[in-house]
Amino acid sequence: MSKFIDEVVIVAVAGHGGPGSISFRHEKFAEFGGPDGGDGGLGGDVYFVSDQAIQTLDKFIPLKHYKASPGEHGEGKNKSGSKGDDLTLKVPIGTQIFDSETDELLYDFVEEDLVFKAVSGGRGGKGNAFFKSSTHQAPRFAQDGEEGDFKNLRLTLKLLADLGIVGLPNSGKSTLLSKITSAHPKIANYAFTTLHPNLGVVKRESDTFRYTIADIPGIIEGASKGMGLGLSFLRHIERVKGILYLFDATSLDVLHELKMLKNELKSYNKTLPTKESIIVLNKIDLVNDEEYMNELKASFPKNTKIISISAETGVGLEELLDKIDKIFFKKKK
Ligand SMILES: Nc1nc2c(ncn2[C@@H]2O[C@H](COP(=O)(O)OP(=O)(O)OP(=O)(O)O)[C@@H](O)[C@H]2O)c(=O)[nH]1
Ligand SMILES: [Mg+2]
């Protein structure tokens, strides 16, 4: 599996302008014609483009200089040099680009196919034809091209999920993601199987309505103080519309766990635990006791949106998806 890189500093370097040309006209009957050296071409620019097909920033090599091409030399016969080739770098949706020196946010790729010009190529130098004047008929000099801009950029990826799945380790978050989307996260019967967020797309109503859902690493008490995997990955769900709190229904104190999760979220970002949510009780195939499940549900405050499922066997998944449509996306069935 490729490493999940969600922050990287690189240098974007635009192309140098091409030098102007020093040239004199050579014509059949005029041995010493006037100056005709053309201008150098503009240097290439560096662009970033958001692309749905890209998921991570791992293609970027830290501190590498990403360079556009220099402009071409000017030529005789007043021919300007052509512009240097631009460099276009693809980034995943959700990437933010900061100036790493000032920390200023330069661009936020909130959707597909957005284009950001990070640095501009240097101007081409003037050819000697430009410098001809009444007093200076045959200038024997031309300008060099200007240097291209360069910037130190910090690229940060915040997954742009519509919904996030939050829960303790081993509650079945990745299993649920794998059942309702085509994502293939690692699933195993131990804590902290998931080390970085996974994103999946839920397709509804024959492809016309879809949304993204993020499965994030498990959260334990004290995560805000660095326990377990900490909470830094929560930045990937800061902008979600809603949260699925997922629990192992065989756990002894689901209510306490919910309180703990919300407290941890709150210490990361006060608004996170106030988002619209659904309580999802998973692994009901292991409980197999309707009375127990009813009591468990009844122990939550009134008006809590709650559903029981088995991510593994598929029980309740259709109902969960319907509830998600209605609660988070206000869809009517
Ligand atoms: N019986 C049963 N087992 C389940 C169910 N859902 C998940 N599991 C199992 O529970 C274990 C943990 O599942 P994961 O999906 O990896 O759990 P997770 O919440 O992503 O765990 P972390 O990534 O470690 O936080 C695996 O062995 C799953 O097969 C379920 O509905 N019923
Ligand atoms: Mg997992």
GROMACS .gro file of C-alpha atoms and ligand atoms in nm:
model
  366
    1MET     CA    1   0.000   0.000   0.000
    2SER     CA    2   0.131   0.343  -0.081
    3LYS     CA    3   0.215   0.573   0.202
    4PHE     CA    4  -0.041   0.835   0.285
    5ILE     CA    5   0.128   1.171   0.262
    6ASP     CA    6  -0.098   1.456   0.356
    7GLU     CA    7   0.153   1.737   0.385
    8VAL     CA    8   0.458   1.820   0.178
    9VAL     CA    9   0.675   2.126   0.110
   10ILE     CA   10   0.802   2.176  -0.244
   11VAL     CA   11   0.950   2.458  -0.449
   12ALA     CA   12   0.772   2.578  -0.762
   13VAL     CA   13   1.011   2.741  -1.007
   14ALA     CA   14   0.887   2.917  -1.319
   15GLY     CA   15   1.094   2.917  -1.637
   16HIS     CA   16   1.363   3.174  -1.705
   17GLY     CA   17   1.282   3.415  -1.986
   18GLY     CA   18   1.469   3.342  -2.308
   19PRO     CA   19   1.752   3.582  -2.403
   20GLY     CA   20   1.701   3.834  -2.677
   21SER     CA   21   1.899   3.782  -2.996
   22ILE     CA   22   2.180   3.991  -3.141
   23SER     CA   23   2.147   3.968  -3.515
   24PHE     CA   24   2.186   4.185  -3.827
   25ARG     CA   25   2.000   4.158  -4.150
   26HIS     CA   26   2.191   3.990  -4.431
   27GLU     CA   27   2.043   4.078  -4.764
   28LYS     CA   28   2.173   4.016  -5.108
   29PHE     CA   29   2.249   4.375  -5.197
   30ALA     CA   30   2.289   4.519  -4.848
   31GLU     CA   31   2.587   4.368  -4.676
   32PHE     CA   32   2.536   4.548  -4.349
   33GLY     CA   33   2.166   4.556  -4.280
   34GLY     CA   34   2.009   4.688  -3.962
   35PRO     CA   35   1.964   4.496  -3.638
   36ASP     CA   36   1.693   4.226  -3.651
   37GLY     CA   37   1.745   4.026  -3.332
   38GLY     CA   38   1.407   3.915  -3.190
   39ASP     CA   39   1.299   3.899  -2.826
   40GLY     CA   40   1.339   3.595  -2.608
   41GLY     CA   41   1.027   3.393  -2.518
   42LEU     CA   42   0.847   3.404  -2.185
   43GLY     CA   43   0.944   3.139  -1.935
   44GLY     CA   44   0.687   2.869  -1.859
   45ASP     CA   45   0.448   2.896  -1.561
   46VAL     CA   46   0.381   2.640  -1.291
   47TYR     CA   47   0.015   2.542  -1.246
   48PHE     CA   48  -0.170   2.314  -1.008
   49VAL     CA   49  -0.489   2.140  -1.117
   50SER     CA   50  -0.729   1.938  -0.901
   51ASP     CA   51  -0.795   1.595  -1.043
   52GLN     CA   52  -1.056   1.347  -0.922
   53ALA     CA   53  -0.830   1.054  -1.013
   54ILE     CA   54  -0.558   1.157  -0.770
   55GLN     CA   55  -0.605   1.057  -0.407
   56THR     CA   56  -0.286   1.153  -0.226
   57LEU     CA   57   0.014   1.383  -0.239
   58ASP     CA   58   0.263   1.097  -0.237
   59LYS     CA   59   0.393   1.173  -0.586
   60PHE     CA   60   0.548   1.495  -0.454
   61ILE     CA   61   0.907   1.469  -0.336
   62PRO     CA   62   0.972   1.690  -0.033
   63LEU     CA   63   1.182   2.000  -0.109
   64LYS     CA   64   1.213   1.911  -0.474
   65HIS     CA   65   1.222   2.201  -0.723
   66TYR     CA   66   0.941   2.163  -0.975
   67LYS     CA   67   1.050   2.364  -1.276
   68ALA     CA   68   0.878   2.491  -1.585
   69SER     CA   69   1.085   2.527  -1.903
   70PRO     CA   70   1.278   2.841  -1.998
   71GLY     CA   71   1.167   3.057  -2.288
   72GLU     CA   72   1.343   3.004  -2.620
   73HIS     CA   73   1.612   3.236  -2.753
   74GLY     CA   74   1.503   3.516  -2.980
   75GLU     CA   75   1.627   3.479  -3.339
   76GLY     CA   76   1.728   3.685  -3.634
   77LYS     CA   77   1.470   3.824  -3.875
   78ASN     CA   78   1.290   3.967  -3.571
   79LYS     CA   79   1.168   3.626  -3.470
   80SER     CA   80   1.063   3.604  -3.107
   81GLY     CA   81   1.152   3.295  -2.910
   82SER     CA   82   0.860   3.073  -2.816
   83LYS     CA   83   0.725   3.051  -2.464
   84GLY     CA   84   0.872   2.784  -2.240
   85ASP     CA   85   0.646   2.488  -2.165
   86ASP     CA   86   0.431   2.527  -1.855
   87LEU     CA   87   0.449   2.267  -1.583
   88THR     CA   88   0.112   2.141  -1.461
   89LEU     CA   89   0.101   1.944  -1.139
   90LYS     CA   90  -0.206   1.739  -1.047
   91VAL     CA   91  -0.330   1.741  -0.690
   92PRO     CA   92  -0.621   1.568  -0.519
   93ILE     CA   93  -0.943   1.754  -0.445
   94GLY     CA   94  -0.912   1.893  -0.092
   95THR     CA   95  -0.555   2.013  -0.134
   96GLN     CA   96  -0.472   2.352   0.010
   97ILE     CA   97  -0.162   2.537  -0.102
   98PHE     CA   98   0.015   2.767   0.142
   99ASP     CA   99   0.314   2.991   0.100
  100SER     CA  100   0.540   2.800   0.337
  101GLU     CA  101   0.727   3.113   0.441
  102THR     CA  102   0.435   3.341   0.526
  103ASP     CA  103   0.183   3.062   0.594
  104GLU     CA  104  -0.066   3.245   0.374
  105LEU     CA  105  -0.330   3.026   0.215
  106LEU     CA  106  -0.284   3.075  -0.159
  107TYR     CA  107  -0.543   2.836  -0.294
  108ASP     CA  108  -0.802   2.583  -0.180
  109PHE     CA  109  -0.899   2.310  -0.425
  110VAL     CA  110  -1.255   2.251  -0.312
  111GLU     CA  111  -1.369   2.075  -0.628
  112GLU     CA  112  -1.253   1.907  -0.946
  113ASP     CA  113  -1.072   2.081  -1.234
  114LEU     CA  114  -0.974   2.400  -1.053
  115VAL     CA  115  -0.658   2.563  -1.182
  116PHE     CA  116  -0.412   2.772  -0.984
  117LYS     CA  117  -0.111   2.948  -1.131
  118ALA     CA  118   0.152   2.938  -0.858
  119VAL     CA  119   0.442   3.116  -1.027
  120SER     CA  120   0.485   3.303  -1.356
  121GLY     CA  121   0.765   3.265  -1.605
  122GLY     CA  122   1.028   3.537  -1.649
  123ARG     CA  123   0.994   3.788  -1.930
  124GLY     CA  124   1.201   3.726  -2.239
  125GLY     CA  125   1.493   3.965  -2.304
  126LYS     CA  126   1.461   4.225  -2.577
  127GLY     CA  127   1.654   4.151  -2.896
  128ASN     CA  128   1.892   4.406  -3.039
  129ALA     CA  129   1.629   4.527  -3.289
  130PHE     CA  130   1.446   4.681  -2.993
  131PHE     CA  131   1.741   4.902  -2.905
  132LYS     CA  132   1.783   5.062  -3.244
  133SER     CA  133   1.742   5.440  -3.233
  134SER     CA  134   1.836   5.737  -3.448
  135THR     CA  135   2.155   5.777  -3.253
  136HIS     CA  136   2.226   5.408  -3.217
  137GLN     CA  137   2.171   5.240  -3.551
  138ALA     CA  138   2.347   4.913  -3.487
  139PRO     CA  139   2.324   4.807  -3.121
  140ARG     CA  140   2.541   4.506  -3.057
  141PHE     CA  141   2.367   4.402  -2.742
  142ALA     CA  142   2.048   4.232  -2.633
  143GLN     CA  143   1.887   4.169  -2.296
  144ASP     CA  144   1.905   3.847  -2.108
  145GLY     CA  145   1.571   3.703  -2.006
  146GLU     CA  146   1.435   3.762  -1.654
  147GLU     CA  147   1.446   3.494  -1.394
  148GLY     CA  148   1.120   3.308  -1.335
  149ASP     CA  149   0.936   3.344  -1.001
  150PHE     CA  150   0.983   3.081  -0.742
  151LYS     CA  151   0.790   3.000  -0.427
  152ASN     CA  152   0.820   2.758  -0.140
  153LEU     CA  153   0.482   2.594  -0.115
  154ARG     CA  154   0.326   2.376   0.148
  155LEU     CA  155   0.064   2.139   0.011
  156THR     CA  156  -0.181   2.006   0.267
  157LEU     CA  157  -0.452   1.755   0.194
  158LYS     CA  158  -0.782   1.772   0.376
  159LEU     CA  159  -1.007   1.501   0.244
  160LEU     CA  160  -1.333   1.653   0.142
  161ALA     CA  161  -1.574   1.401   0.277
  162ASP     CA  162  -1.946   1.465   0.310
  163LEU     CA  163  -1.971   1.230   0.604
  164GLY     CA  164  -1.729   1.086   0.856
  165ILE     CA  165  -1.739   0.757   1.047
  166VAL     CA  166  -1.619   0.804   1.403
  167GLY     CA  167  -1.576   0.526   1.656
  168LEU     CA  168  -1.352   0.331   1.887
  169PRO     CA  169  -1.090   0.103   1.736
  170ASN     CA  170  -1.225  -0.229   1.610
  171SER     CA  171  -1.589  -0.115   1.603
  172GLY     CA  172  -1.616  -0.195   1.231
  173LYS     CA  173  -1.571   0.146   1.064
  174SER     CA  174  -1.360   0.015   0.779
  175THR     CA  175  -1.590  -0.284   0.733
  176LEU     CA  176  -1.885  -0.047   0.696
  177LEU     CA  177  -1.697   0.168   0.443
  178SER     CA  178  -1.604  -0.141   0.243
  179LYS     CA  179  -1.970  -0.251   0.230
  180ILE     CA  180  -2.133   0.074   0.122
  181THR     CA  181  -1.860   0.203  -0.112
  182SER     CA  182  -1.611   0.044  -0.348
  183ALA     CA  183  -1.319   0.136  -0.120
  184HIS     CA  184  -1.098  -0.148   0.006
  185PRO     CA  185  -0.964  -0.040   0.344
  186LYS     CA  186  -0.767  -0.282   0.556
  187ILE     CA  187  -0.990  -0.469   0.800
  188ALA     CA  188  -0.864  -0.676   1.092
  189ASN     CA  189  -0.963  -0.786   1.436
  190TYR     CA  190  -0.732  -0.563   1.635
  191ALA     CA  191  -0.716  -0.199   1.739
  192PHE     CA  192  -0.565   0.066   1.509
  193THR     CA  193  -0.584  -0.130   1.188
  194THR     CA  194  -0.661   0.193   1.009
  195LEU     CA  195  -0.364   0.429   1.027
  196HIS     CA  196  -0.483   0.696   0.789
  197PRO     CA  197  -0.821   0.810   0.662
  198ASN     CA  198  -0.986   0.618   0.380
  199LEU     CA  199  -1.233   0.776   0.147
  200GLY     CA  200  -1.516   0.603  -0.038
  201VAL     CA  201  -1.797   0.716  -0.263
  202VAL     CA  202  -2.154   0.603  -0.198
  203LYS     CA  203  -2.355   0.586  -0.519
  204ARG     CA  204  -2.730   0.620  -0.485
  205GLU     CA  205  -3.025   0.626  -0.721
  206SER     CA  206  -2.853   0.487  -1.028
  207ASP     CA  207  -2.548   0.711  -1.009
  208THR     CA  208  -2.715   1.050  -1.011
  209PHE     CA  209  -2.673   1.115  -0.640
  210ARG     CA  210  -2.345   1.036  -0.471
  211TYR     CA  211  -2.152   1.142  -0.168
  212THR     CA  212  -1.817   1.071  -0.008
  213ILE     CA  213  -1.763   0.914   0.328
  214ALA     CA  214  -1.442   0.899   0.530
  215ASP     CA  215  -1.336   0.616   0.756
  216ILE     CA  216  -1.084   0.752   1.005
  217PRO     CA  217  -0.859   0.581   1.260
  218GLY     CA  218  -1.015   0.471   1.588
  219ILE     CA  219  -1.039   0.718   1.874
  220ILE     CA  220  -0.972   0.628   2.236
  221GLU     CA  221  -0.999   0.819   2.560
  222GLY     CA  222  -0.712   1.068   2.583
  223ALA     CA  223  -0.667   1.086   2.205
  224SER     CA  224  -0.663   1.464   2.235
  225LYS     CA  225  -0.360   1.425   2.459
  226GLY     CA  226  -0.187   1.206   2.207
  227MET     CA  227  -0.314   0.862   2.311
  228GLY     CA  228  -0.355   0.606   2.037
  229LEU     CA  229  -0.308   0.776   1.703
  230GLY     CA  230  -0.396   1.116   1.844
  231LEU     CA  231  -0.647   1.336   1.669
  232SER     CA  232  -0.457   1.513   1.392
  233PHE     CA  233  -0.643   1.308   1.131
  234LEU     CA  234  -0.966   1.478   1.243
  235ARG     CA  235  -0.881   1.763   1.011
  236HIS     CA  236  -1.009   1.536   0.737
  237ILE     CA  237  -1.360   1.546   0.880
  238GLU     CA  238  -1.368   1.906   0.995
  239ARG     CA  239  -1.583   2.005   0.700
  240VAL     CA  240  -1.824   1.710   0.695
  241LYS     CA  241  -2.201   1.755   0.684
  242GLY     CA  242  -2.260   1.481   0.932
  243ILE     CA  243  -2.107   1.209   1.146
  244LEU     CA  244  -2.188   0.842   1.190
  245TYR     CA  245  -2.089   0.738   1.540
  246LEU     CA  246  -2.026   0.368   1.507
  247PHE     CA  247  -2.024   0.129   1.803
  248ASP     CA  248  -1.972  -0.237   1.868
  249ALA     CA  249  -2.315  -0.327   2.007
  250THR     CA  250  -2.160  -0.595   2.228
  251SER     CA  251  -1.964  -0.330   2.412
  252LEU     CA  252  -2.066  -0.284   2.776
  253ASP     CA  253  -2.122   0.088   2.789
  254VAL     CA  254  -2.205   0.245   2.455
  255LEU     CA  255  -2.343   0.561   2.615
  256HIS     CA  256  -2.019   0.624   2.797
  257GLU     CA  257  -1.826   0.561   2.476
  258LEU     CA  258  -2.037   0.816   2.292
  259LYS     CA  259  -1.968   1.076   2.558
  260MET     CA  260  -1.598   1.003   2.541
  261LEU     CA  261  -1.590   1.031   2.160
  262LYS     CA  262  -1.775   1.362   2.164
  263ASN     CA  263  -1.542   1.499   2.430
  264GLU     CA  264  -1.238   1.406   2.227
  265LEU     CA  265  -1.386   1.562   1.912
  266LYS     CA  266  -1.471   1.874   2.108
  267SER     CA  267  -1.116   1.921   2.227
  268TYR     CA  268  -1.004   1.916   1.866
  269ASN     CA  269  -1.276   2.141   1.727
  270LYS     CA  270  -1.572   2.270   1.926
  271THR     CA  271  -1.816   2.247   1.636
  272LEU     CA  272  -1.742   1.884   1.545
  273PRO     CA  273  -1.962   1.718   1.811
  274THR     CA  274  -2.249   1.958   1.733
  275LYS     CA  275  -2.281   1.829   1.377
  276GLU     CA  276  -2.585   1.630   1.270
  277SER     CA  277  -2.526   1.265   1.349
  278ILE     CA  278  -2.660   0.912   1.350
  279ILE     CA  279  -2.575   0.654   1.615
  280VAL     CA  280  -2.499   0.325   1.447
  281LEU     CA  281  -2.491   0.010   1.658
  282ASN     CA  282  -2.286  -0.244   1.467
  283LYS     CA  283  -2.225  -0.618   1.501
  284ILE     CA  284  -2.586  -0.699   1.593
  285ASP     CA  285  -2.527  -1.046   1.449
  286LEU     CA  286  -2.321  -1.110   1.763
  287VAL     CA  287  -2.595  -0.990   1.995
  288ASN     CA  288  -2.886  -1.170   1.842
  289ASP     CA  289  -3.118  -1.052   2.117
  290GLU     CA  290  -3.391  -0.815   2.011
  291GLU     CA  291  -3.492  -0.727   2.364
  292TYR     CA  292  -3.138  -0.630   2.454
  293MET     CA  293  -3.108  -0.415   2.143
  294ASN     CA  294  -3.437  -0.240   2.218
  295GLU     CA  295  -3.323  -0.162   2.571
  296LEU     CA  296  -2.992  -0.035   2.444
  297LYS     CA  297  -3.163   0.195   2.197
  298ALA     CA  298  -3.405   0.318   2.462
  299SER     CA  299  -3.115   0.417   2.688
  300PHE     CA  300  -3.021   0.700   2.452
  301PRO     CA  301  -3.183   1.040   2.492
  302LYS     CA  302  -3.517   1.083   2.313
  303ASN     CA  303  -3.492   1.201   1.950
  304THR     CA  304  -3.151   1.041   1.909
  305LYS     CA  305  -3.124   0.912   1.555
  306ILE     CA  306  -3.020   0.555   1.599
  307ILE     CA  307  -3.000   0.239   1.393
  308SER     CA  308  -2.864  -0.109   1.438
  309ILE     CA  309  -2.675  -0.291   1.166
  310SER     CA  310  -2.433  -0.568   1.095
  311ALA     CA  311  -2.172  -0.431   0.859
  312GLU     CA  312  -2.043  -0.784   0.817
  313THR     CA  313  -2.368  -0.959   0.721
  314GLY     CA  314  -2.530  -0.656   0.560
  315VAL     CA  315  -2.833  -0.642   0.791
  316GLY     CA  316  -2.968  -0.286   0.818
  317LEU     CA  317  -2.736  -0.134   0.558
  318GLU     CA  318  -3.014  -0.036   0.314
  319GLU     CA  319  -3.205   0.120   0.599
  320LEU     CA  320  -2.892   0.307   0.709
  321LEU     CA  321  -2.838   0.446   0.359
  322ASP     CA  322  -3.201   0.561   0.344
  323LYS     CA  323  -3.163   0.732   0.680
  324ILE     CA  324  -2.844   0.904   0.563
  325ASP     CA  325  -3.024   1.034   0.252
  326LYS     CA  326  -3.303   1.173   0.462
  327ILE     CA  327  -3.111   1.315   0.756
  328PHE     CA  328  -2.798   1.454   0.596
  329PHE     CA  329  -2.916   1.526   0.243
  330LYS     CA  330  -3.287   1.596   0.306
  331LYS     CA  331  -3.389   1.348   0.039
  332LYS     CA  332  -3.745   1.221   0.040
  333LYS     CA  333  -3.799   0.856  -0.029
  334LIG     N1  334  -1.944  -1.022   1.377
  334LIG     C1  335  -1.919  -0.903   1.320
  334LIG     N2  336  -1.791  -0.862   1.305
  334LIG     C2  337  -1.771  -0.742   1.247
  334LIG     C3  338  -1.877  -0.661   1.201
  334LIG     N3  339  -1.822  -0.549   1.150
  334LIG     C4  340  -1.686  -0.560   1.162
  334LIG     N4  341  -1.655  -0.677   1.220
  334LIG     C5  342  -1.522  -0.726   1.252
  334LIG     O1  343  -1.463  -0.641   1.348
  334LIG     C6  344  -1.321  -0.633   1.328
  334LIG     C7  345  -1.279  -0.490   1.315
  334LIG     O2  346  -1.330  -0.435   1.195
  334LIG     P1  347  -1.268  -0.308   1.126
  334LIG     O3  348  -1.363  -0.270   1.017
  334LIG     O4  349  -1.126  -0.328   1.091
  334LIG     O5  350  -1.280  -0.205   1.247
  334LIG     P2  351  -1.234  -0.051   1.253
  334LIG     O6  352  -1.335   0.019   1.335
  334LIG     O7  353  -1.208  -0.001   1.118
  334LIG     O8  354  -1.100  -0.065   1.336
  334LIG     P3  355  -0.974   0.036   1.344
  334LIG     O9  356  -0.934   0.069   1.206
  334LIG    O10  357  -0.871  -0.042   1.416
  334LIG    O11  358  -1.022   0.153   1.423
  334LIG     C8  359  -1.291  -0.718   1.205
  334LIG    O12  360  -1.250  -0.844   1.245
  334LIG     C9  361  -1.425  -0.724   1.134
  334LIG    O13  362  -1.439  -0.839   1.055
  334LIG    C10  363  -2.011  -0.710   1.217
  334LIG    O14  364  -2.111  -0.647   1.181
  334LIG     N5  365  -2.025  -0.830   1.278
  335MG      MG  366  -1.038   0.063   1.034
   0.00000   0.00000   0.00000
